[in-house]
Short mmCIF file of C-alpha atoms in Angstrom, two decimals:
data_model
loop_
_atom_site.label_atom_id
_atom_site.label_comp_id
_atom_site.label_asym_id
_atom_site.label_seq_id
_atom_site.Cartn_x
_atom_site.Cartn_y
_atom_site.Cartn_z
CA MET A 126 225.24 6.46 281.28
CA LYS A 127 228.65 6.73 279.60
CA HIS A 128 228.13 3.40 277.84
CA PHE A 129 224.66 4.43 276.69
CA ASN A 130 225.94 7.65 275.15
CA LEU A 131 228.84 6.00 273.38
CA VAL A 132 226.74 3.14 272.04
CA PHE A 133 224.21 5.70 270.78
CA ILE A 134 227.00 7.53 268.96
CA LEU A 135 228.29 4.21 267.64
CA LEU A 136 224.86 3.39 266.21
CA LEU A 137 224.74 6.83 264.63
CA LEU A 138 228.18 6.35 263.07
CA ILE A 139 227.24 2.94 261.71
CA THR A 140 224.04 4.38 260.25
CA VAL A 141 225.94 7.17 258.50
CA ALA A 142 228.65 4.79 257.31
CA CYS A 143 226.10 2.38 255.85
CA GLN A 144 224.31 5.24 254.09
CA LYS A 145 227.59 6.45 252.61
CA GLU A 146 228.26 3.04 251.08
CA ASN A 147 224.95 3.07 249.21
CA ASP A 148 225.69 4.36 245.71
CA THR A 149 222.02 4.93 244.89
CA PRO A 150 220.73 8.38 245.92
CA VAL A 151 217.92 7.92 248.42
CA SER A 152 215.83 10.09 250.68
CA GLN A 153 217.74 9.82 253.96
CA LYS A 154 215.69 8.94 257.03
CA PHE A 155 217.30 9.82 260.34
CA ILE A 156 214.38 9.22 262.72
CA GLU A 157 212.39 5.97 262.81
CA THR A 158 208.69 6.75 263.26
CA ALA A 159 207.20 3.28 262.83
CA TYR A 160 207.64 2.44 266.51
CA MET A 161 206.09 5.64 267.86
CA ASP A 162 202.79 5.58 269.73
CA SER A 163 200.92 8.71 268.68
CA THR A 164 198.15 8.01 271.20
CA VAL A 165 200.55 8.99 274.00
CA ASN A 166 201.08 12.64 274.88
CA PRO A 167 204.86 13.20 274.64
CA GLY A 168 204.63 15.73 277.45
CA ASP A 169 203.24 13.03 279.75
CA ASP A 170 205.44 10.08 278.76
CA PHE A 171 208.05 10.80 276.11
CA TYR A 172 209.57 7.30 276.30
CA SER A 173 206.26 5.62 275.47
CA PHE A 174 205.55 8.20 272.77
CA VAL A 175 208.81 7.32 271.00
CA ASN A 176 208.98 3.57 271.70
CA GLY A 177 205.43 2.51 272.58
CA LYS A 178 204.65 0.36 269.55
CA TRP A 179 208.03 -1.33 269.62
CA VAL A 180 207.72 -2.21 273.32
CA LYS A 181 204.24 -3.68 272.79
CA ASN A 182 205.33 -5.86 269.88
CA ALA A 183 208.91 -6.81 270.81
CA THR A 184 209.59 -10.44 271.72
CA ILE A 185 212.66 -11.50 273.68
CA PRO A 186 214.22 -14.64 272.13
CA ASP A 187 214.43 -17.67 274.45
CA THR A 188 218.23 -17.53 274.40
CA GLU A 189 218.36 -13.86 275.43
CA SER A 190 217.54 -11.70 278.43
CA GLU A 191 216.84 -8.56 276.38
CA VAL A 192 216.13 -7.44 272.84
CA GLY A 193 216.84 -4.31 270.83
CA ALA A 194 219.16 -2.70 268.29
CA PHE A 195 222.12 -3.79 270.42
CA LEU A 196 221.17 -7.44 269.89
CA GLU A 197 220.83 -6.91 266.15
CA LEU A 198 224.40 -5.60 266.01
CA TYR A 199 225.57 -8.50 268.15
CA ASN A 200 223.89 -11.11 265.95
CA ARG A 201 225.42 -9.72 262.77
CA THR A 202 228.93 -9.68 264.20
CA ARG A 203 228.41 -13.08 265.86
CA ASP A 204 227.50 -14.65 262.50
CA ASN A 205 230.55 -13.08 260.86
CA LEU A 206 232.74 -14.45 263.63
CA ARG A 207 231.35 -17.93 263.12
CA VAL A 208 232.64 -17.78 259.54
CA VAL A 209 236.06 -16.68 260.80
CA LEU A 210 236.19 -19.42 263.43
CA ASP A 211 235.03 -22.17 261.08
CA GLU A 212 237.67 -21.18 258.54
CA ALA A 213 240.38 -21.20 261.19
CA ALA A 214 239.26 -24.52 262.69
CA ASN A 215 238.96 -26.31 259.36
CA GLY A 216 242.05 -24.91 257.67
CA THR A 217 245.72 -25.92 257.82
CA PHE A 218 247.97 -23.24 259.28
CA PRO A 219 251.54 -23.04 260.59
CA ALA A 220 252.00 -24.03 264.24
CA GLY A 221 252.05 -20.95 266.43
CA SER A 222 250.17 -18.74 263.98
CA ILE A 223 247.14 -16.86 265.22
CA GLU A 224 245.00 -18.87 262.80
CA GLN A 225 246.24 -22.11 264.39
CA LYS A 226 245.68 -20.86 267.94
CA VAL A 227 242.21 -19.47 267.29
CA GLY A 228 241.17 -22.44 265.15
CA ASP A 229 242.40 -25.09 267.59
CA TYR A 230 240.89 -23.26 270.57
CA TYR A 231 237.51 -23.22 268.84
CA ALA A 232 237.85 -26.85 267.72
CA SER A 233 238.69 -27.99 271.25
CA GLY A 234 235.64 -26.21 272.65
CA MET A 235 233.39 -27.73 270.01
CA ASP A 236 234.70 -31.26 270.69
CA SER A 237 231.99 -32.10 273.21
CA LEU A 238 232.61 -35.85 272.91
CA THR A 239 236.15 -35.51 274.26
CA ILE A 240 235.00 -33.11 276.97
CA GLU A 241 232.31 -35.57 278.11
CA LYS A 242 234.76 -38.46 278.04
CA ARG A 243 237.27 -36.64 280.25
CA GLY A 244 234.63 -35.79 282.87
CA TYR A 245 235.89 -33.50 285.61
CA GLU A 246 239.29 -35.19 285.62
CA PRO A 247 241.11 -32.01 284.42
CA VAL A 248 240.00 -30.04 287.49
CA LYS A 249 240.91 -32.71 290.06
CA PRO A 250 244.45 -31.38 290.72
CA TYR A 251 242.85 -28.18 292.05
CA LEU A 252 240.41 -30.16 294.19
CA ASP A 253 243.22 -32.32 295.59
CA GLN A 254 245.12 -29.21 296.65
CA ILE A 255 242.01 -27.87 298.34
CA ASN A 256 241.46 -31.14 300.21
CA ALA A 257 245.01 -30.91 301.58
CA LEU A 258 244.57 -27.43 303.11
CA LYS A 259 245.12 -27.23 306.87
CA ASP A 260 245.32 -23.55 307.89
CA ALA A 261 245.10 -19.89 306.86
CA PRO A 262 248.61 -19.72 305.33
CA GLY A 263 247.74 -22.73 303.18
CA ILE A 264 244.47 -21.10 302.10
CA MET A 265 246.33 -17.93 301.13
CA ALA A 266 248.97 -19.93 299.23
CA PHE A 267 246.20 -21.68 297.26
CA GLU A 268 244.55 -18.31 296.62
CA ALA A 269 247.81 -16.94 295.16
CA MET A 270 248.24 -20.01 292.95
CA GLY A 271 244.64 -19.71 291.78
CA GLU A 272 245.03 -16.03 291.00
CA LYS A 273 248.02 -16.77 288.76
CA ASP A 274 245.88 -19.36 286.95
CA GLY A 275 243.16 -16.76 286.41
CA LEU A 276 240.80 -18.10 289.08
CA ASP A 277 239.19 -15.40 291.23
CA TYR A 278 238.29 -16.36 294.77
CA PHE A 279 238.31 -13.75 297.54
CA MET A 280 241.28 -11.39 297.04
CA GLY A 281 239.99 -9.17 294.20
CA VAL A 282 243.38 -8.63 292.51
CA HIS A 283 243.39 -5.90 289.85
CA VAL A 284 246.15 -3.99 288.05
CA GLY A 285 245.48 -0.52 286.69
CA ALA A 286 246.59 3.07 286.54
CA ASP A 287 247.06 4.71 289.92
CA GLU A 288 244.14 7.12 290.10
CA LYS A 289 246.32 9.73 291.81
CA ASN A 290 249.28 9.15 289.50
CA SER A 291 247.80 7.92 286.24
CA THR A 292 251.16 7.46 284.51
CA VAL A 293 252.05 4.41 286.65
CA ASN A 294 250.27 1.09 287.23
CA ILE A 295 249.43 0.01 290.75
CA LEU A 296 248.28 -3.26 292.34
CA ASN A 297 244.72 -2.87 293.60
CA PHE A 298 242.68 -5.11 295.88
CA LEU A 299 238.91 -4.86 295.45
CA GLN A 300 236.15 -6.43 297.53
CA ALA A 301 235.43 -9.91 296.22
CA GLY A 302 234.41 -13.43 297.24
CA LEU A 303 230.70 -13.45 296.32
CA GLY A 304 228.84 -15.71 293.91
CA LEU A 305 225.67 -13.59 293.89
CA PRO A 306 225.85 -10.30 291.94
CA ASP A 307 226.38 -8.01 294.96
CA ARG A 308 225.90 -7.73 298.72
CA GLU A 309 222.19 -6.82 298.56
CA TYR A 310 221.28 -10.24 297.15
CA TYR A 311 222.26 -11.87 300.45
CA PHE A 312 219.95 -9.73 302.58
CA MET A 313 216.86 -8.84 300.51
CA THR A 314 213.71 -10.89 301.11
CA ASP A 315 211.48 -10.08 298.12
CA PRO A 316 210.31 -13.08 296.05
CA ASN A 317 212.51 -12.31 293.04
CA THR A 318 215.67 -12.07 295.11
CA THR A 319 214.93 -15.13 297.22
CA GLY A 320 214.31 -17.02 294.00
CA VAL A 321 217.83 -16.13 292.84
CA GLN A 322 219.22 -17.07 296.27
CA ASN A 323 217.56 -20.48 296.11
CA ALA A 324 218.78 -21.09 292.57
CA TYR A 325 222.32 -20.25 293.65
CA LYS A 326 222.13 -22.61 296.64
CA LYS A 327 220.78 -25.33 294.37
CA PHE A 328 223.69 -24.73 292.00
CA MET A 329 226.10 -25.08 294.93
CA ARG A 330 224.54 -28.38 296.00
CA ARG A 331 224.62 -29.69 292.44
CA VAL A 332 228.34 -28.90 292.11
CA PHE A 333 229.14 -30.89 295.25
CA GLU A 334 227.02 -33.80 294.04
CA LEU A 335 228.69 -33.79 290.62
CA THR A 336 232.10 -33.96 292.28
CA GLY A 337 231.36 -36.96 294.51
CA ASP A 338 229.26 -35.96 297.53
CA ASP A 339 225.95 -37.56 298.44
CA SER A 340 222.92 -35.28 298.83
CA VAL A 341 223.28 -34.90 302.61
CA ALA A 342 226.94 -33.90 302.43
CA ALA A 343 226.24 -31.64 299.43
CA ILE A 344 223.56 -29.72 301.36
CA LYS A 345 225.85 -29.31 304.35
CA LYS A 346 228.77 -28.02 302.29
CA ALA A 347 226.54 -25.69 300.25
CA GLU A 348 225.12 -24.17 303.44
CA ALA A 349 228.62 -23.69 304.83
CA ALA A 350 229.97 -22.05 301.67
CA TYR A 351 226.91 -19.81 301.31
CA GLY A 352 227.15 -18.81 304.97
CA LEU A 353 230.79 -17.79 304.49
CA GLU A 354 229.85 -15.66 301.49
CA LYS A 355 227.09 -14.00 303.49
CA GLN A 356 229.60 -13.07 306.19
CA MET A 357 231.85 -11.59 303.51
CA ALA A 358 228.90 -9.65 302.09
CA THR A 359 228.29 -7.84 305.38
CA SER A 360 231.53 -5.92 304.83
CA HIS A 361 230.97 -5.09 301.16
CA ARG A 362 230.25 -1.53 300.15
CA THR A 363 226.98 -0.88 298.34
CA ASN A 364 226.90 -0.13 294.63
CA VAL A 365 226.21 3.51 295.46
CA GLU A 366 229.28 3.68 297.71
CA LEU A 367 231.40 2.08 294.98
CA ARG A 368 230.72 5.11 292.77
CA ASN A 369 232.71 7.40 295.07
CA PRO A 370 236.31 7.45 293.82
CA GLN A 371 237.62 9.20 296.92
CA ILE A 372 236.58 6.59 299.48
CA ASN A 373 237.66 3.74 297.17
CA TYR A 374 241.26 4.94 296.97
CA ASN A 375 243.29 3.86 300.00
CA LYS A 376 246.95 3.46 299.18
CA LYS A 377 248.71 1.59 301.96
CA ALA A 378 252.23 0.33 302.66
CA VAL A 379 252.41 -3.47 302.50
CA ALA A 380 254.35 -3.53 305.79
CA GLU A 381 251.50 -1.64 307.47
CA LEU A 382 248.95 -4.12 306.10
CA ASP A 383 250.99 -7.05 307.44
CA LYS A 384 250.76 -5.59 310.93
CA LYS A 385 247.08 -4.68 310.71
CA MET A 386 245.87 -7.87 308.97
CA PRO A 387 248.39 -10.61 309.77
CA ASN A 388 246.16 -13.56 308.84
CA ILE A 389 246.16 -12.47 305.21
CA GLY A 390 249.94 -12.28 305.10
CA TRP A 391 250.13 -9.50 302.54
CA SER A 392 253.83 -9.49 301.80
CA VAL A 393 253.93 -13.29 301.39
CA PHE A 394 250.83 -13.25 299.18
CA ILE A 395 252.10 -10.45 296.94
CA LYS A 396 255.48 -12.16 296.60
CA ALA A 397 253.69 -15.40 295.66
CA LEU A 398 252.00 -13.48 292.83
CA GLY A 399 255.48 -12.66 291.55
CA VAL A 400 255.00 -8.96 292.18
CA ASN A 401 257.38 -6.52 293.83
CA ALA A 402 255.32 -3.77 295.47
CA ASP A 403 255.94 -1.70 298.59
CA SER A 404 252.44 -0.20 298.54
CA VAL A 405 249.06 -1.15 297.11
CA ASN A 406 245.56 0.31 296.91
CA ILE A 407 243.05 -1.36 299.24
CA ALA A 408 239.90 -0.09 297.60
CA GLN A 409 237.48 -1.33 300.28
CA PRO A 410 239.41 -1.73 303.57
CA ALA A 411 236.45 -2.98 305.62
CA TYR A 412 236.17 -6.06 303.42
CA TYR A 413 239.80 -7.04 303.97
CA GLU A 414 239.56 -6.42 307.70
CA LYS A 415 236.59 -8.80 307.70
CA LEU A 416 238.47 -11.31 305.57
CA ASN A 417 241.41 -11.21 307.96
CA ALA A 418 239.05 -12.12 310.82
CA LEU A 419 237.29 -14.86 308.82
CA LEU A 420 240.57 -16.58 307.99
CA LYS A 421 240.99 -17.16 311.72
CA SER A 422 237.39 -17.75 312.87
CA VAL A 423 235.95 -19.89 310.06
CA PRO A 424 236.75 -23.64 310.12
CA VAL A 425 239.12 -24.89 307.44
CA ASP A 426 236.48 -27.34 306.19
CA THR A 427 234.19 -24.41 305.40
CA TRP A 428 236.96 -22.73 303.43
CA LYS A 429 237.53 -26.01 301.58
CA ALA A 430 233.86 -26.18 300.59
CA TYR A 431 233.95 -22.54 299.48
CA LEU A 432 237.11 -22.96 297.37
CA ARG A 433 235.93 -26.24 295.85
CA PHE A 434 232.64 -24.73 294.75
CA HIS A 435 234.18 -21.57 293.29
CA THR A 436 236.79 -23.56 291.39
CA ILE A 437 234.08 -25.59 289.66
CA TYR A 438 231.87 -22.51 289.26
CA GLN A 439 234.54 -20.72 287.24
CA LEU A 440 235.70 -23.73 285.24
CA SER A 441 232.30 -25.34 284.59
CA PRO A 442 232.13 -24.06 280.97
CA THR A 443 235.11 -26.32 280.20
CA LEU A 444 233.52 -29.42 281.79
CA PRO A 445 230.79 -31.91 280.74
CA HIS A 446 227.22 -30.80 280.06
CA ASP A 447 225.96 -31.60 283.58
CA PHE A 448 228.24 -28.89 284.95
CA VAL A 449 227.34 -26.50 282.13
CA ASN A 450 223.61 -27.05 282.68
CA ALA A 451 223.90 -26.55 286.46
CA ARG A 452 225.64 -23.22 285.89
CA PHE A 453 223.08 -22.14 283.30
CA ASP A 454 220.16 -22.91 285.61
CA TYR A 455 221.55 -20.32 288.00
CA ILE A 456 223.13 -17.66 285.77
CA GLY A 457 221.01 -18.06 282.66
CA ARG A 458 217.54 -18.88 283.93
CA ALA A 459 217.37 -17.55 287.50
CA LEU A 460 219.62 -14.52 287.25
CA ASN A 461 219.16 -13.33 283.66
CA GLY A 462 215.81 -14.78 282.67
CA GLN A 463 217.01 -16.80 279.68
CA GLN A 464 214.73 -19.69 278.84
CA LYS A 465 217.16 -21.56 276.62
CA MET A 466 220.94 -21.96 276.48
CA ARG A 467 222.72 -20.46 273.50
CA PRO A 468 224.01 -23.03 270.96
CA ARG A 469 227.42 -24.47 271.70
CA TRP A 470 229.21 -22.72 268.84
CA GLU A 471 228.03 -19.34 270.11
CA ARG A 472 229.16 -20.06 273.66
CA ILE A 473 232.59 -21.19 272.45
CA TYR A 474 232.91 -18.11 270.25
CA ARG A 475 232.32 -15.91 273.31
CA TYR A 476 235.00 -17.78 275.27
CA ALA A 477 237.40 -17.42 272.33
CA ASP A 478 236.74 -13.70 272.20
CA ASN A 479 237.37 -13.45 275.94
CA ASP A 480 240.55 -15.57 275.95
CA LEU A 481 242.13 -14.75 272.57
CA GLY A 482 240.36 -11.48 271.81
CA GLU A 483 243.04 -9.69 269.81
CA ALA A 484 244.07 -12.85 267.94
CA LEU A 485 240.46 -13.42 266.91
CA GLY A 486 240.21 -9.69 266.33
CA GLN A 487 243.02 -9.77 263.78
CA LEU A 488 241.19 -12.39 261.74
CA TYR A 489 237.91 -10.52 262.10
CA VAL A 490 239.12 -7.11 260.95
CA LYS A 491 241.09 -8.66 258.08
CA LYS A 492 237.87 -10.05 256.70
CA TYR A 493 235.23 -7.53 257.81
CA PHE A 494 236.85 -4.22 258.79
CA THR A 495 239.37 -2.83 256.29
CA ASP A 496 241.92 -0.04 256.73
CA GLU A 497 239.64 2.13 254.62
CA ALA A 498 236.75 1.49 256.99
CA LYS A 499 238.92 2.53 259.93
CA LYS A 500 239.92 5.76 258.17
CA ARG A 501 236.29 6.54 257.36
CA MET A 502 235.16 5.98 260.94
CA LEU A 503 238.00 8.13 262.29
CA GLU A 504 236.91 10.89 259.93
CA LEU A 505 233.37 10.66 261.29
CA VAL A 506 234.59 10.82 264.89
CA ASN A 507 236.77 13.82 264.03
CA ASN A 508 233.73 15.52 262.57
CA LEU A 509 231.90 14.96 265.85
CA ASP A 510 234.91 16.50 267.56
CA LYS A 511 234.64 19.60 265.39
CA ALA A 512 230.90 19.82 266.02
CA PHE A 513 231.43 19.71 269.79
CA GLU A 514 234.10 22.41 269.50
CA ALA A 515 231.74 24.67 267.59
CA ARG A 516 228.95 24.10 270.09
CA ILE A 517 231.19 24.86 273.06
CA SER A 518 232.25 28.14 271.44
CA LYS A 519 228.63 29.26 271.09
CA LEU A 520 227.45 28.42 274.63
CA ASP A 521 226.18 31.55 276.33
CA TRP A 522 226.12 29.99 279.82
CA MET A 523 229.82 29.05 279.82
CA SER A 524 232.54 31.57 280.68
CA ASP A 525 235.48 32.15 278.33
CA ALA A 526 237.90 30.57 280.83
CA THR A 527 235.70 27.45 281.13
CA LYS A 528 235.41 27.24 277.35
CA GLN A 529 239.20 27.23 277.07
CA THR A 530 239.40 24.35 279.56
CA ALA A 531 236.64 22.46 277.73
CA HIS A 532 238.41 22.92 274.39
CA ALA A 533 241.69 21.74 275.92
CA LYS A 534 240.07 18.54 277.23
CA LEU A 535 238.30 17.95 273.92
CA HIS A 536 241.55 18.18 271.99
CA THR A 537 243.32 15.71 274.29
CA PHE A 538 240.76 12.92 273.74
CA LEU A 539 242.57 9.74 272.72
CA LYS A 540 240.55 8.20 269.89
CA LYS A 541 240.74 4.45 269.42
CA ILE A 542 238.84 3.28 266.38
CA GLY A 543 238.32 -0.28 265.19
CA TYR A 544 241.42 -2.08 266.41
CA PRO A 545 244.84 -1.44 268.01
CA ASP A 546 247.75 -0.15 265.98
CA THR A 547 249.92 -2.84 267.63
CA TRP A 548 248.41 -6.26 268.24
CA ARG A 549 248.90 -8.24 271.43
CA ASP A 550 251.50 -11.02 271.39
CA TYR A 551 250.13 -14.51 272.11
CA SER A 552 253.36 -16.37 271.37
CA LYS A 553 253.57 -17.80 274.91
CA VAL A 554 250.10 -19.35 274.69
CA ASN A 555 250.11 -22.96 273.52
CA ILE A 556 246.79 -24.26 272.19
CA ASP A 557 245.90 -27.94 271.68
CA SER A 558 242.92 -28.85 269.50
CA THR A 559 241.94 -31.70 271.86
CA LYS A 560 242.21 -30.05 275.29
CA PHE A 561 239.70 -27.30 275.90
CA PHE A 562 240.26 -27.14 279.67
CA GLU A 563 244.03 -26.72 279.30
CA ASN A 564 243.56 -24.13 276.55
CA VAL A 565 241.39 -21.98 278.78
CA ILE A 566 243.87 -22.21 281.66
CA ALA A 567 246.76 -21.37 279.31
CA CYS A 568 244.95 -18.22 278.20
CA TYR A 569 244.09 -17.30 281.79
CA ARG A 570 247.70 -17.70 282.89
CA ASP A 571 249.03 -15.61 280.03
CA ASN A 572 246.54 -12.82 280.69
CA VAL A 573 247.27 -12.71 284.44
CA ALA A 574 251.05 -12.80 283.92
CA ARG A 575 250.71 -9.95 281.44
CA GLU A 576 248.70 -7.88 283.90
CA LEU A 577 250.88 -8.54 286.95
CA ALA A 578 254.00 -7.61 284.98
CA LYS A 579 252.60 -4.07 284.63
CA VAL A 580 252.75 -3.29 288.37
CA GLY A 581 255.05 -0.32 289.00
CA LYS A 582 255.56 0.16 285.25
CA PRO A 583 254.47 3.15 283.12
CA VAL A 584 250.91 2.98 281.84
CA ASP A 585 250.59 2.01 278.18
CA ARG A 586 247.83 4.26 276.87
CA THR A 587 247.74 2.40 273.56
CA GLU A 588 246.24 -0.74 275.14
CA TRP A 589 242.60 -1.56 274.54
CA GLY A 590 240.10 -2.70 277.18
CA MET A 591 237.86 -4.41 274.61
CA SER A 592 238.54 -6.77 271.73
CA PRO A 593 237.80 -5.54 268.19
CA PRO A 594 234.72 -7.80 267.70
CA THR A 595 233.08 -6.62 270.96
CA ILE A 596 229.68 -4.96 270.50
CA ASN A 597 230.17 -2.00 272.79
CA ALA A 598 232.13 1.21 273.28
CA TYR A 599 233.53 3.04 276.27
CA TYR A 600 234.99 6.21 277.68
CA ASN A 601 237.90 5.81 280.10
CA PRO A 602 238.21 8.90 282.33
CA THR A 603 241.66 7.95 283.64
CA PHE A 604 243.08 8.04 280.09
CA ASN A 605 240.52 10.53 278.67
CA GLU A 606 239.95 8.14 275.78
CA ILE A 607 236.98 7.10 273.67
CA VAL A 608 237.02 3.59 272.22
CA PHE A 609 234.92 2.19 269.38
CA PRO A 610 235.74 -1.47 268.55
CA ALA A 611 235.38 -2.63 264.94
#
């Protein structure tokens, strides 16, 4: 709901901003009536009354799973970003500059011939390490190494503000380990869900075949890996339970966790991450108790199959088209209903935004979002602030004491508009125009190292959780901030 409200406000702000730029006086239209269905009684079905004609006539593009004003905003920004990326990739820039990094990252992702020629050779060092695993300590050591490389397996590592001391960052461990969206997908038996289950199992089998197994061995390993995930899922909290902040905050001493869950080896694992922490938050304890048991009861070969699949799963966008297509058949077609894969340039742009978001963001705002635009949008948000203040003052159902508290919270909102005042430093990230796989891993490693370094440190409230080109907005209750990317 919070995202809906903020995106609605964002659309309103963009509408007003666009109207302000039009020098020709026009009759302003604030409500679109063309999509209304006047044959519907608004008292019976207000949604259909407002949107009926649009819903009847709207067509979802083959490359999308939804359509609407959100997609129109996305498409406009996407096309602008293609211009930025093409200019960076085709220009000549100093080594180490953000233009060089962004341009070479994009060029390496677009070089499909080199990617096809290399095959899955770049990922083989990970697979060799998996093949050499012999016991639970080895599995946990590989997990720690993978986490530092940005590969998420079953430990759910997350760094963020301590929810009971929001000035300091804490190391959190969330339930993890699943390849289906959440626990319910493993246990529901309706046709739609079983269709997704089957597509996921097919994806698993295909990954094993693409990395050297015959069909019989691939089926066996897929069944083993899926079975392990299903056991993990039994201990996962439901989506409803995950909404309760009280039960999902369980700060524990690491020494206590070592005694209670020795197979995980908490202190060794945390040290392997390069983190010094005496206590951590175990958000969903039942999951980690289950994981501790599975590390002992599940055969090592099953863990090998699980780790091998999830390594390829996460890195498949950097590999040849057979891997990319296998992943799309599951995520795109079966899970999201897309009929057609997005063009390569669009997929690489999304990876660039994910991996080098604030570097790409600098180039984007320089070309498409000026300082003047930022000032104008901040003025509009401040006007909303004043309007809320006036409305609170006039509420007859709110006591004077409550109004004072509401005004105090309103005035402490941190407003982040367009882009950060201080850009992120990517100087430690080396990008090669011919090595897409290595570029992605380099970005992953830099991001993880940056996050892990925050543990035990003061929270930086100036950081952004979205890149400037992202089509979205958010409210962060821990910081009491509202964020509108450019």
